[in-house]
PDB file of C-alpha atoms in Angstrom:
ATOM      1  CA  MET A   6     -19.429  25.972  49.779  1.00 84.00           C
ATOM      2  CA  GLN A   7     -20.731  27.934  53.427  1.00 88.00           C
ATOM      3  CA  LEU A   8     -22.170  25.272  54.512  1.00 82.00           C
ATOM      4  CA  ILE A   9     -19.278  22.933  53.770  1.00 81.00           C
ATOM      5  CA  ARG A  10     -17.036  25.273  55.349  1.00 83.00           C
ATOM      6  CA  LYS A  11     -19.416  25.827  58.580  1.00 83.00           C
ATOM      7  CA  SER A  12     -19.083  21.539  59.246  1.00 81.00           C
ATOM      8  CA  LEU A  13     -15.503  21.445  58.412  1.00 79.00           C
ATOM      9  CA  ASN A  14     -14.735  24.515  61.650  1.00 81.00           C
ATOM     10  CA  ALA A  15     -17.347  23.585  63.621  1.00 81.00           C
ATOM     11  CA  GLY A  16     -15.027  19.742  65.306  1.00 79.00           C
ATOM     12  CA  HIS A  17     -17.044  17.378  66.861  1.00 79.00           C
ATOM     13  CA  ILE A  18     -16.964  16.501  71.364  1.00 82.00           C
ATOM     14  CA  GLU A  19     -15.388  14.093  72.593  1.00 81.00           C
ATOM     15  CA  PRO A  20     -17.924  11.274  74.199  1.00 79.00           C
ATOM     16  CA  GLU A  21     -15.961  10.746  77.359  1.00 81.00           C
ATOM     17  CA  THR A  22     -13.850  14.057  77.595  1.00 86.00           C
ATOM     18  CA  GLY A  23     -16.913  16.403  76.863  1.00 85.00           C
ATOM     19  CA  LYS A  24     -13.894  18.559  75.349  1.00 87.00           C
ATOM     20  CA  HIS A  25     -14.822  20.713  72.055  1.00 85.00           C
ATOM     21  CA  ILE A  26     -12.336  19.181  69.741  1.00 82.00           C
ATOM     22  CA  LYS A  27     -11.412  20.200  66.308  1.00 81.00           C
ATOM     23  CA  PRO A  28      -9.364  18.022  63.844  1.00 77.00           C
ATOM     24  CA  GLU A  29      -6.770  20.087  61.634  1.00 77.00           C
ATOM     25  CA  MET A  30      -7.508  17.825  59.022  1.00 74.00           C
ATOM     26  CA  GLY A  31      -9.621  14.648  58.225  1.00 70.00           C
ATOM     27  CA  ARG A  32     -13.821  14.152  59.489  1.00 71.00           C
ATOM     28  CA  PRO A  33     -14.759  13.307  62.842  1.00 71.00           C
ATOM     29  CA  GLN A  34     -15.946   9.046  61.334  1.00 72.00           C
ATOM     30  CA  GLY A  35     -19.622   8.677  60.944  1.00 73.00           C
ATOM     31  CA  SER A  36     -20.015  12.363  59.861  1.00 76.00           C
ATOM     32  CA  VAL A  37     -22.947  13.165  57.578  1.00 79.00           C
ATOM     33  CA  LEU A  38     -20.655  15.965  55.819  1.00 81.00           C
ATOM     34  CA  SER A  39     -18.980  12.162  55.057  1.00 81.00           C
ATOM     35  CA  PRO A  40     -20.580  11.271  51.455  1.00 83.00           C
ATOM     36  CA  LEU A  41     -21.146  14.133  49.857  1.00 84.00           C
ATOM     37  CA  LEU A  42     -17.370  15.063  50.183  1.00 85.00           C
ATOM     38  CA  ALA A  43     -17.092  11.905  48.930  1.00 86.00           C
ATOM     39  CA  LYS A  44     -19.399  12.861  46.334  1.00 89.00           C
ATOM     40  CA  ILE A  45     -17.535  15.658  45.289  1.00 89.00           C
ATOM     41  CA  VAL A  46     -13.168  14.909  45.459  1.00 91.00           C
ATOM     42  CA  LEU A  47     -14.145  10.951  43.853  1.00 93.00           C
ATOM     43  CA  ASN A  48     -16.443  12.482  40.866  1.00 94.00           C
ATOM     44  CA  GLU A  49     -12.444  13.131  38.970  1.00 94.00           C
ATOM     45  CA  LEU A  50     -12.592   9.460  39.427  1.00 95.00           C
ATOM     46  CA  ASP A  51     -15.403   8.784  37.441  1.00 95.00           C
ATOM     47  CA  GLN A  52     -15.390  10.912  34.398  1.00 95.00           C
ATOM     48  CA  TYR A  53     -11.201   9.455  34.605  1.00 95.00           C
ATOM     49  CA  LEU A  54     -12.467   5.883  34.859  1.00 95.00           C
ATOM     50  CA  ASP A  55     -14.992   6.413  32.333  1.00 95.00           C
ATOM     51  CA  SER A  56     -12.426   7.333  29.744  1.00 95.00           C
ATOM     52  CA  VAL A  57     -10.138   4.213  30.817  1.00 95.00           C
ATOM     53  CA  LYS A  58     -13.917   2.228  30.118  1.00 95.00           C
ATOM     54  CA  ALA A  59     -14.562   3.499  26.730  1.00 94.00           C
ATOM     55  CA  GLY A  60     -10.370   3.312  25.545  1.00 93.00           C
ATOM     56  CA  PHE A  61      -9.982  -0.348  27.150  1.00 94.00           C
ATOM     57  CA  GLU A  62     -13.285  -2.028  25.485  1.00 94.00           C
ATOM     58  CA  THR A  63     -13.401  -4.210  22.861  1.00 93.00           C
ATOM     59  CA  GLY A  64     -14.616  -6.116  20.898  1.00 92.00           C
ATOM     60  CA  LYS A  65     -18.741  -7.998  19.600  1.00 91.00           C
ATOM     61  CA  LYS A  66     -19.002 -10.814  21.551  1.00 91.00           C
ATOM     62  CA  ARG A  67     -16.212 -13.936  22.846  1.00 91.00           C
ATOM     63  CA  ALA A  68     -14.797 -16.282  19.548  1.00 92.00           C
ATOM     64  CA  ARG A  69     -16.177 -19.511  19.769  1.00 92.00           C
ATOM     65  CA  ASN A  70     -14.178 -22.638  21.391  1.00 91.00           C
ATOM     66  CA  LYS A  71     -13.464 -24.409  18.611  1.00 92.00           C
ATOM     67  CA  LYS A  72     -13.045 -27.560  20.940  1.00 92.00           C
ATOM     68  CA  TYR A  73     -16.500 -27.029  21.797  1.00 91.00           C
ATOM     69  CA  ASP A  74     -17.928 -26.701  18.412  1.00 92.00           C
ATOM     70  CA  ALA A  75     -15.777 -29.597  17.310  1.00 93.00           C
ATOM     71  CA  LEU A  76     -17.804 -31.742  19.791  1.00 91.00           C
ATOM     72  CA  GLN A  77     -20.803 -30.322  18.338  1.00 90.00           C
ATOM     73  CA  SER A  78     -20.053 -30.553  14.839  1.00 92.00           C
ATOM     74  CA  LYS A  79     -19.329 -34.893  15.483  1.00 92.00           C
ATOM     75  CA  ILE A  80     -22.339 -35.001  17.736  1.00 90.00           C
ATOM     76  CA  GLN A  81     -24.919 -33.510  14.804  1.00 90.00           C
ATOM     77  CA  ASN A  82     -23.096 -36.351  12.752  1.00 91.00           C
ATOM     78  CA  LEU A  83     -23.930 -39.167  14.691  1.00 90.00           C
ATOM     79  CA  GLN A  84     -27.573 -37.763  15.170  1.00 89.00           C
ATOM     80  CA  LYS A  85     -27.879 -38.111  11.053  1.00 88.00           C
ATOM     81  CA  TYR A  86     -25.753 -40.554  10.299  1.00 89.00           C
ATOM     82  CA  ASN A  87     -25.800 -43.060  13.351  1.00 89.00           C
ATOM     83  CA  PRO A  88     -29.255 -42.566  15.674  1.00 87.00           C
ATOM     84  CA  GLY A  89     -29.285 -43.903  19.199  1.00 86.00           C
ATOM     85  CA  SER A  90     -25.758 -44.735  18.794  1.00 88.00           C
ATOM     86  CA  PRO A  91     -24.231 -44.416  23.139  1.00 89.00           C
ATOM     87  CA  LEU A  92     -21.309 -42.654  21.929  1.00 91.00           C
ATOM     88  CA  ILE A  93     -24.036 -40.012  21.884  1.00 89.00           C
ATOM     89  CA  LYS A  94     -24.650 -39.371  25.036  1.00 88.00           C
ATOM     90  CA  GLN A  95     -20.735 -39.762  25.806  1.00 89.00           C
ATOM     91  CA  LEU A  96     -19.929 -36.513  24.116  1.00 90.00           C
ATOM     92  CA  ALA A  97     -23.301 -34.505  24.875  1.00 87.00           C
ATOM     93  CA  ARG A  98     -20.816 -35.108  28.430  1.00 85.00           C
ATOM     94  CA  LEU A  99     -18.154 -34.165  27.894  1.00 88.00           C
ATOM     95  CA  LYS A 100     -20.090 -30.698  25.542  1.00 86.00           C
ATOM     96  CA  MET A 101     -21.674 -29.757  28.747  1.00 79.00           C
ATOM     97  CA  THR A 102     -17.459 -29.765  30.231  1.00 81.00           C
ATOM     98  CA  ILE A 103     -16.400 -27.274  28.289  1.00 84.00           C
ATOM     99  CA  PRO A 104     -17.561 -23.975  27.814  1.00 82.00           C
ATOM    100  CA  SER A 105     -18.330 -23.405  24.417  1.00 85.00           C
ATOM    101  CA  VAL A 106     -17.280 -19.467  23.775  1.00 87.00           C
ATOM    102  CA  LEU A 107     -13.750 -18.591  25.164  1.00 87.00           C
ATOM    103  CA  HIS A 108     -13.457 -16.838  28.246  1.00 83.00           C
ATOM    104  CA  ASN A 109      -9.951 -15.898  28.200  1.00 85.00           C
ATOM    105  CA  ASP A 110     -10.085 -14.562  24.490  1.00 88.00           C
ATOM    106  CA  PRO A 111      -7.487 -11.166  24.317  1.00 89.00           C
ATOM    107  CA  ASN A 112      -9.676  -9.476  21.389  1.00 92.00           C
ATOM    108  CA  PHE A 113     -13.076  -9.582  24.224  1.00 94.00           C
ATOM    109  CA  LYS A 114     -12.996  -7.201  26.750  1.00 94.00           C
ATOM    110  CA  ARG A 115     -15.375  -5.096  29.571  1.00 94.00           C
ATOM    111  CA  MET A 116     -14.915  -2.845  32.863  1.00 95.00           C
ATOM    112  CA  MET A 117     -17.812  -1.780  35.117  1.00 95.00           C
ATOM    113  CA  PHE A 118     -17.531   0.441  38.224  1.00 95.00           C
ATOM    114  CA  LEU A 119     -19.428   0.512  40.340  1.00 94.00           C
ATOM    115  CA  ARG A 120     -18.624   3.332  43.278  1.00 93.00           C
ATOM    116  CA  TYR A 121     -20.712   4.202  46.813  1.00 90.00           C
ATOM    117  CA  ALA A 122     -18.904   6.579  49.159  1.00 84.00           C
ATOM    118  CA  ASP A 123     -15.697   5.503  48.949  1.00 85.00           C
ATOM    119  CA  ASP A 124     -16.089   3.074  48.421  1.00 89.00           C
ATOM    120  CA  PHE A 125     -15.854   0.423  45.077  1.00 93.00           C
ATOM    121  CA  VAL A 126     -15.733  -2.518  42.990  1.00 95.00           C
ATOM    122  CA  ILE A 127     -14.310  -2.863  38.653  1.00 95.00           C
ATOM    123  CA  LEU A 128     -15.276  -5.585  37.333  1.00 95.00           C
ATOM    124  CA  ILE A 129     -13.345  -6.602  34.042  1.00 94.00           C
ATOM    125  CA  ALA A 130     -13.792  -8.801  31.283  1.00 92.00           C
ATOM    126  CA  GLY A 131      -9.943  -9.502  30.811  1.00 90.00           C
ATOM    127  CA  SER A 132      -6.899 -10.131  31.672  1.00 91.00           C
ATOM    128  CA  SER A 133      -4.748 -10.156  35.349  1.00 91.00           C
ATOM    129  CA  ASP A 134      -2.367  -8.298  33.609  1.00 93.00           C
ATOM    130  CA  ASP A 135      -5.225  -5.552  33.236  1.00 94.00           C
ATOM    131  CA  ALA A 136      -6.662  -4.962  35.938  1.00 94.00           C
ATOM    132  CA  HIS A 137      -3.209  -4.399  37.801  1.00 94.00           C
ATOM    133  CA  ARG A 138      -2.603  -2.057  35.145  1.00 94.00           C
ATOM    134  CA  ILE A 139      -6.212  -0.601  35.857  1.00 95.00           C
ATOM    135  CA  ARG A 140      -5.429  -0.742  39.700  1.00 94.00           C
ATOM    136  CA  ASN A 141      -2.448   1.177  39.212  1.00 94.00           C
ATOM    137  CA  LEU A 142      -4.561   3.599  36.793  1.00 95.00           C
ATOM    138  CA  VAL A 143      -7.124   4.825  40.115  1.00 95.00           C
ATOM    139  CA  GLY A 144      -4.415   4.577  42.176  1.00 94.00           C
ATOM    140  CA  ASP A 145      -2.493   8.380  39.723  1.00 94.00           C
ATOM    141  CA  CYS A 146      -5.123   9.486  39.647  1.00 94.00           C
ATOM    142  CA  LEU A 147      -6.643   9.329  42.965  1.00 94.00           C
ATOM    143  CA  ASP A 148      -3.251  11.000  43.723  1.00 93.00           C
ATOM    144  CA  LYS A 149      -3.205  13.882  41.099  1.00 93.00           C
ATOM    145  CA  LYS A 150      -7.253  14.862  40.384  1.00 93.00           C
ATOM    146  CA  CYS A 151      -8.124  13.215  43.899  1.00 91.00           C
ATOM    147  CA  GLY A 152      -4.869  14.295  46.596  1.00 90.00           C
ATOM    148  CA  LEU A 153      -6.142  11.121  48.077  1.00 90.00           C
ATOM    149  CA  GLU A 154      -3.552   7.409  48.050  1.00 90.00           C
ATOM    150  CA  LEU A 155      -5.272   3.984  47.073  1.00 90.00           C
ATOM    151  CA  ASN A 156      -5.122   2.216  50.630  1.00 87.00           C
ATOM    152  CA  GLN A 157      -2.891  -1.536  48.776  1.00 83.00           C
ATOM    153  CA  GLU A 158      -3.734  -3.546  51.779  1.00 84.00           C
ATOM    154  CA  LYS A 159      -7.266  -3.745  51.659  1.00 84.00           C
ATOM    155  CA  THR A 160      -7.217  -3.164  47.935  1.00 89.00           C
ATOM    156  CA  LEU A 161      -8.401  -6.844  46.377  1.00 90.00           C
ATOM    157  CA  ILE A 162      -7.543  -8.267  42.654  1.00 93.00           C
ATOM    158  CA  THR A 163      -8.791 -11.386  42.746  1.00 92.00           C
ATOM    159  CA  ASN A 164     -11.549 -13.983  40.092  1.00 91.00           C
ATOM    160  CA  THR A 165     -14.827 -13.356  40.743  1.00 89.00           C
ATOM    161  CA  ARG A 166     -15.681 -16.985  40.918  1.00 88.00           C
ATOM    162  CA  ASP A 167     -13.114 -16.542  44.009  1.00 90.00           C
ATOM    163  CA  GLY A 168     -15.553 -14.041  45.868  1.00 90.00           C
ATOM    164  CA  PHE A 169     -15.346 -10.446  47.308  1.00 91.00           C
ATOM    165  CA  THR A 170     -17.308  -8.466  50.197  1.00 91.00           C
ATOM    166  CA  PHE A 171     -18.892  -5.459  48.916  1.00 91.00           C
ATOM    167  CA  LEU A 172     -20.518  -2.585  51.036  1.00 89.00           C
ATOM    168  CA  GLY A 173     -21.801  -5.856  53.166  1.00 88.00           C
ATOM    169  CA  ALA A 174     -22.839  -8.878  50.800  1.00 91.00           C
ATOM    170  CA  TYR A 175     -20.666 -10.878  49.362  1.00 92.00           C
ATOM    171  CA  CYS A 176     -20.516 -11.159  45.740  1.00 92.00           C
ATOM    172  CA  VAL A 177     -19.398 -13.615  43.608  1.00 91.00           C
ATOM    173  CA  LYS A 178     -19.455 -16.133  40.576  1.00 86.00           C
ATOM    174  CA  PRO A 179     -20.344 -19.869  40.795  1.00 79.00           C
ATOM    175  CA  ARG A 180     -18.725 -22.106  38.840  1.00 70.00           C
ATOM    176  CA  ALA A 181     -20.958 -23.816  36.066  1.00 57.00           C
ATOM    177  CA  ILE A 182     -20.390 -27.001  37.647  1.00 50.00           C
ATOM    178  CA  LEU A 183     -22.049 -26.892  40.134  1.00 49.00           C
ATOM    179  CA  ALA A 184     -25.267 -24.765  38.190  1.00 49.00           C
ATOM    180  CA  GLY A 185     -27.463 -27.399  37.034  1.00 55.00           C
ATOM    181  CA  LEU A 186     -28.820 -28.760  34.360  1.00 57.00           C
ATOM    182  CA  PHE A 187     -31.460 -28.536  31.935  1.00 57.00           C
ATOM    183  CA  ARG A 188     -33.185 -30.001  29.062  1.00 59.00           C
ATOM    184  CA  THR A 189     -34.017 -27.780  26.321  1.00 61.00           C
ATOM    185  CA  SER A 190     -37.260 -27.912  23.705  1.00 63.00           C
ATOM    186  CA  ALA A 191     -35.267 -30.377  21.842  1.00 62.00           C
ATOM    187  CA  GLY A 192     -35.118 -32.751  24.726  1.00 62.00           C
ATOM    188  CA  ASN A 193     -31.149 -31.912  24.321  1.00 60.00           C
ATOM    189  CA  PRO A 194     -29.299 -31.701  27.531  1.00 57.00           C
ATOM    190  CA  GLY A 195     -28.338 -27.237  28.457  1.00 60.00           C
ATOM    191  CA  LYS A 196     -26.648 -25.641  31.247  1.00 59.00           C
ATOM    192  CA  TYR A 197     -28.138 -22.826  32.818  1.00 61.00           C
ATOM    193  CA  ARG A 198     -25.416 -19.761  32.265  1.00 65.00           C
ATOM    194  CA  MET A 199     -23.943 -18.283  35.270  1.00 70.00           C
ATOM    195  CA  ARG A 200     -24.861 -14.987  36.341  1.00 79.00           C
ATOM    196  CA  MET A 201     -22.823 -12.814  39.478  1.00 85.00           C
ATOM    197  CA  ARG A 202     -24.706 -13.631  43.123  1.00 89.00           C
ATOM    198  CA  ILE A 203     -24.923 -11.631  46.066  1.00 91.00           C
ATOM    199  CA  MET A 204     -24.710 -13.234  49.054  1.00 92.00           C
ATOM    200  CA  ILE A 205     -25.526 -12.861  52.121  1.00 92.00           C
ATOM    201  CA  PRO A 206     -21.791 -12.872  54.762  1.00 93.00           C
ATOM    202  CA  MET A 207     -23.407 -15.158  56.724  1.00 93.00           C
ATOM    203  CA  LYS A 208     -19.854 -16.424  59.176  1.00 92.00           C
ATOM    204  CA  SER A 209     -19.486 -12.556  58.977  1.00 92.00           C
ATOM    205  CA  LEU A 210     -22.702 -11.655  60.003  1.00 93.00           C
ATOM    206  CA  ILE A 211     -22.656 -14.836  63.372  1.00 94.00           C
ATOM    207  CA  GLN A 212     -18.866 -13.097  64.370  1.00 94.00           C
ATOM    208  CA  LYS A 213     -20.341  -9.901  64.647  1.00 94.00           C
ATOM    209  CA  LEU A 214     -23.172 -11.101  67.040  1.00 94.00           C
ATOM    210  CA  ALA A 215     -21.324 -13.181  68.885  1.00 94.00           C
ATOM    211  CA  THR A 216     -18.925  -8.901  69.041  1.00 94.00           C
ATOM    212  CA  ASN A 217     -22.896  -7.738  69.805  1.00 94.00           C
ATOM    213  CA  LYS A 218     -23.484 -10.894  72.800  1.00 93.00           C
ATOM    214  CA  PHE A 219     -25.884 -12.765  71.198  1.00 94.00           C
ATOM    215  CA  LEU A 220     -24.665 -15.454  71.514  1.00 93.00           C
ATOM    216  CA  LYS A 221     -21.303 -17.268  72.264  1.00 93.00           C
ATOM    217  CA  PHE A 222     -19.357 -20.230  70.732  1.00 93.00           C
ATOM    218  CA  ASP A 223     -19.460 -23.322  72.616  1.00 90.00           C
ATOM    219  CA  SER A 224     -16.211 -25.661  72.732  1.00 88.00           C
ATOM    220  CA  LYS A 225     -16.758 -27.213  69.145  1.00 89.00           C
ATOM    221  CA  GLU A 226     -17.419 -23.382  68.138  1.00 91.00           C
ATOM    222  CA  LEU A 227     -20.706 -24.665  67.099  1.00 92.00           C
ATOM    223  CA  PRO A 228     -22.663 -20.692  68.364  1.00 94.00           C
ATOM    224  CA  TYR A 229     -25.768 -20.974  70.954  1.00 93.00           C
ATOM    225  CA  PRO A 230     -27.994 -17.962  72.116  1.00 94.00           C
ATOM    226  CA  THR A 231     -27.082 -15.943  74.805  1.00 94.00           C
ATOM    227  CA  ALA A 232     -28.643 -13.618  76.726  1.00 94.00           C
ATOM    228  CA  ARG A 233     -28.306  -9.307  76.805  1.00 94.00           C
ATOM    229  CA  LYS A 234     -27.616  -8.099  80.704  1.00 93.00           C
ATOM    230  CA  ASP A 235     -27.183  -5.596  79.686  1.00 93.00           C
ATOM    231  CA  LEU A 236     -30.831  -4.871  78.491  1.00 94.00           C
ATOM    232  CA  VAL A 237     -31.975  -6.541  82.104  1.00 92.00           C
ATOM    233  CA  ASN A 238     -32.821  -3.485  83.784  1.00 92.00           C
ATOM    234  CA  PHE A 239     -35.021  -1.985  80.240  1.00 94.00           C
ATOM    235  CA  SER A 240     -39.192  -2.362  80.474  1.00 93.00           C
ATOM    236  CA  HIS A 241     -39.661  -5.502  78.299  1.00 92.00           C
ATOM    237  CA  TYR A 242     -41.346  -3.267  75.908  1.00 93.00           C
ATOM    238  CA  GLU A 243     -38.268  -1.908  75.266  1.00 95.00           C
ATOM    239  CA  ILE A 244     -36.575  -4.655  74.620  1.00 94.00           C
ATOM    240  CA  LEU A 245     -39.002  -6.372  72.466  1.00 94.00           C
ATOM    241  CA  THR A 246     -38.002  -2.830  70.603  1.00 95.00           C
ATOM    242  CA  PHE A 247     -34.582  -3.117  70.662  1.00 96.00           C
ATOM    243  CA  TYR A 248     -34.463  -6.667  69.340  1.00 96.00           C
ATOM    244  CA  ASN A 249     -37.410  -5.976  66.615  1.00 96.00           C
ATOM    245  CA  HIS A 250     -35.551  -3.567  64.958  1.00 96.00           C
ATOM    246  CA  ARG A 251     -31.890  -5.320  65.053  1.00 95.00           C
ATOM    247  CA  ILE A 252     -34.773  -7.647  62.605  1.00 95.00           C
ATOM    248  CA  GLN A 253     -36.348  -5.377  61.069  1.00 95.00           C
ATOM    249  CA  GLY A 254     -32.650  -4.541  60.092  1.00 94.00           C
ATOM    250  CA  LEU A 255     -31.286  -7.321  58.749  1.00 94.00           C
ATOM    251  CA  VAL A 256     -34.320  -8.425  56.430  1.00 94.00           C
ATOM    252  CA  SER A 257     -34.710  -4.525  54.992  1.00 94.00           C
ATOM    253  CA  PHE A 258     -31.142  -4.801  54.361  1.00 92.00           C
ATOM    254  CA  TYR A 259     -30.524  -8.531  52.878  1.00 92.00           C
ATOM    255  CA  SER A 260     -33.520  -8.045  50.658  1.00 91.00           C
ATOM    256  CA  PHE A 261     -31.567  -8.955  47.490  1.00 89.00           C
ATOM    257  CA  ALA A 262     -29.534 -11.364  48.980  1.00 91.00           C
ATOM    258  CA  HIS A 263     -29.364 -15.049  46.595  1.00 90.00           C
ATOM    259  CA  ASN A 264     -29.137 -16.902  49.715  1.00 90.00           C
ATOM    260  CA  TYR A 265     -32.200 -14.293  51.638  1.00 91.00           C
ATOM    261  CA  ASN A 266     -33.705 -18.082  53.149  1.00 92.00           C
ATOM    262  CA  SER A 267     -30.678 -18.081  55.266  1.00 91.00           C
ATOM    263  CA  LEU A 268     -30.629 -15.323  56.989  1.00 93.00           C
ATOM    264  CA  ARG A 269     -34.055 -17.180  59.421  1.00 93.00           C
ATOM    265  CA  SER A 270     -30.796 -18.348  61.558  1.00 93.00           C
ATOM    266  CA  ILE A 271     -29.627 -14.832  62.358  1.00 94.00           C
ATOM    267  CA  ILE A 272     -33.094 -14.226  62.901  1.00 95.00           C
ATOM    268  CA  MET A 273     -33.558 -17.327  65.012  1.00 94.00           C
ATOM    269  CA  PHE A 274     -30.340 -16.538  67.263  1.00 95.00           C
ATOM    270  CA  LEU A 275     -31.706 -13.091  68.604  1.00 95.00           C
ATOM    271  CA  GLN A 276     -35.048 -14.427  68.806  1.00 94.00           C
ATOM    272  CA  PHE A 277     -33.236 -16.596  71.185  1.00 94.00           C
ATOM    273  CA  SER A 278     -31.522 -14.539  72.735  1.00 95.00           C
ATOM    274  CA  CYS A 279     -34.306 -11.544  72.939  1.00 94.00           C
ATOM    275  CA  ALA A 280     -36.057 -14.598  75.024  1.00 94.00           C
ATOM    276  CA  LEU A 281     -33.216 -15.988  77.691  1.00 94.00           C
ATOM    277  CA  THR A 282     -32.515 -12.379  78.085  1.00 94.00           C
ATOM    278  CA  LEU A 283     -36.100 -12.220  79.144  1.00 94.00           C
ATOM    279  CA  ALA A 284     -36.372 -15.112  81.298  1.00 93.00           C
ATOM    280  CA  LEU A 285     -32.991 -13.816  82.626  1.00 92.00           C
ATOM    281  CA  LYS A 286     -35.518 -10.389  83.269  1.00 92.00           C
ATOM    282  CA  LEU A 287     -38.904 -12.338  84.892  1.00 90.00           C
ATOM    283  CA  LYS A 288     -36.285 -14.780  86.877  1.00 90.00           C
ATOM    284  CA  LEU A 289     -37.831 -17.420  84.385  1.00 87.00           C
ATOM    285  CA  ARG A 290     -35.614 -20.783  84.674  1.00 82.00           C
ATOM    286  CA  THR A 291     -35.448 -21.036  80.116  1.00 86.00           C
ATOM    287  CA  LYS A 292     -36.622 -19.437  77.026  1.00 87.00           C
ATOM    288  CA  ARG A 293     -39.364 -22.684  76.488  1.00 89.00           C
ATOM    289  CA  GLN A 294     -40.548 -20.744  79.445  1.00 89.00           C
ATOM    290  CA  VAL A 295     -40.522 -17.345  78.315  1.00 88.00           C
ATOM    291  CA  PHE A 296     -42.153 -18.644  74.968  1.00 87.00           C
ATOM    292  CA  LYS A 297     -44.871 -20.613  77.037  1.00 87.00           C
ATOM    293  CA  LYS A 298     -45.629 -17.633  78.834  1.00 85.00           C
ATOM    294  CA  PHE A 299     -46.236 -15.342  76.362  1.00 84.00           C
ATOM    295  CA  GLY A 300     -46.285 -17.066  72.676  1.00 78.00           C
ATOM    296  CA  TYR A 301     -43.391 -17.513  69.866  1.00 68.00           C
TER     297      TYR A 301
END
């Protein structure tokens, strides 16, 4: 408590003016104390949502889809009494377009809560009304137990198939039609079960590269690498270190991503930007000459 009190009273130095600022409320952005304070304060929300989850979840498994089971029964009858019928393949294809269980089964509900500092996501197997009700419960808990206000503008209620962004990653559950098919050991057609995928938000990442002047967009809105003129006065070693740290950071941070291989295009932009920066520094005309001089 003494360390927290000292940190809250310490304030910060304004970089531009050099003045010592002591805010009456809140913490400076980027404070190392902020995540700890968030963990302490939002512990109330964690415990509350544990109780909400216990009261929300119901059912052992989803109810079977009667249309799916009816088609399965027809296929089995045809295979038994009329093997080789062309209708078997037609019904099998139709069956693959229908879920085997009722995804909107009102008697089956599940809930998962994930939080990192003050960012959190709640995943539910339930209705839209359930989602809105839980959001209202979260808002009431934050207000009454944590002294905080839920940011309605940044709070998104969406279907997992439409995707959402969480902690710099794009989370989405692909549609089954895109999953691909396989053959079972008995030779029957089947389809893969779709799981939530955690993806690199490529568009957002490319936009960040543009914001930080690693690339620009042409008249057709296509990205192309550019030199960082603000680095020209640095040494050769410092420029390489600057780019290597960013590449290593991205590779390490997004090691979990399903589309990890897509990161190659981002790395390529950074490598070309580095080459163009060195070309500008060493008065070489093109990045090709840089690669020719130093290797690739």
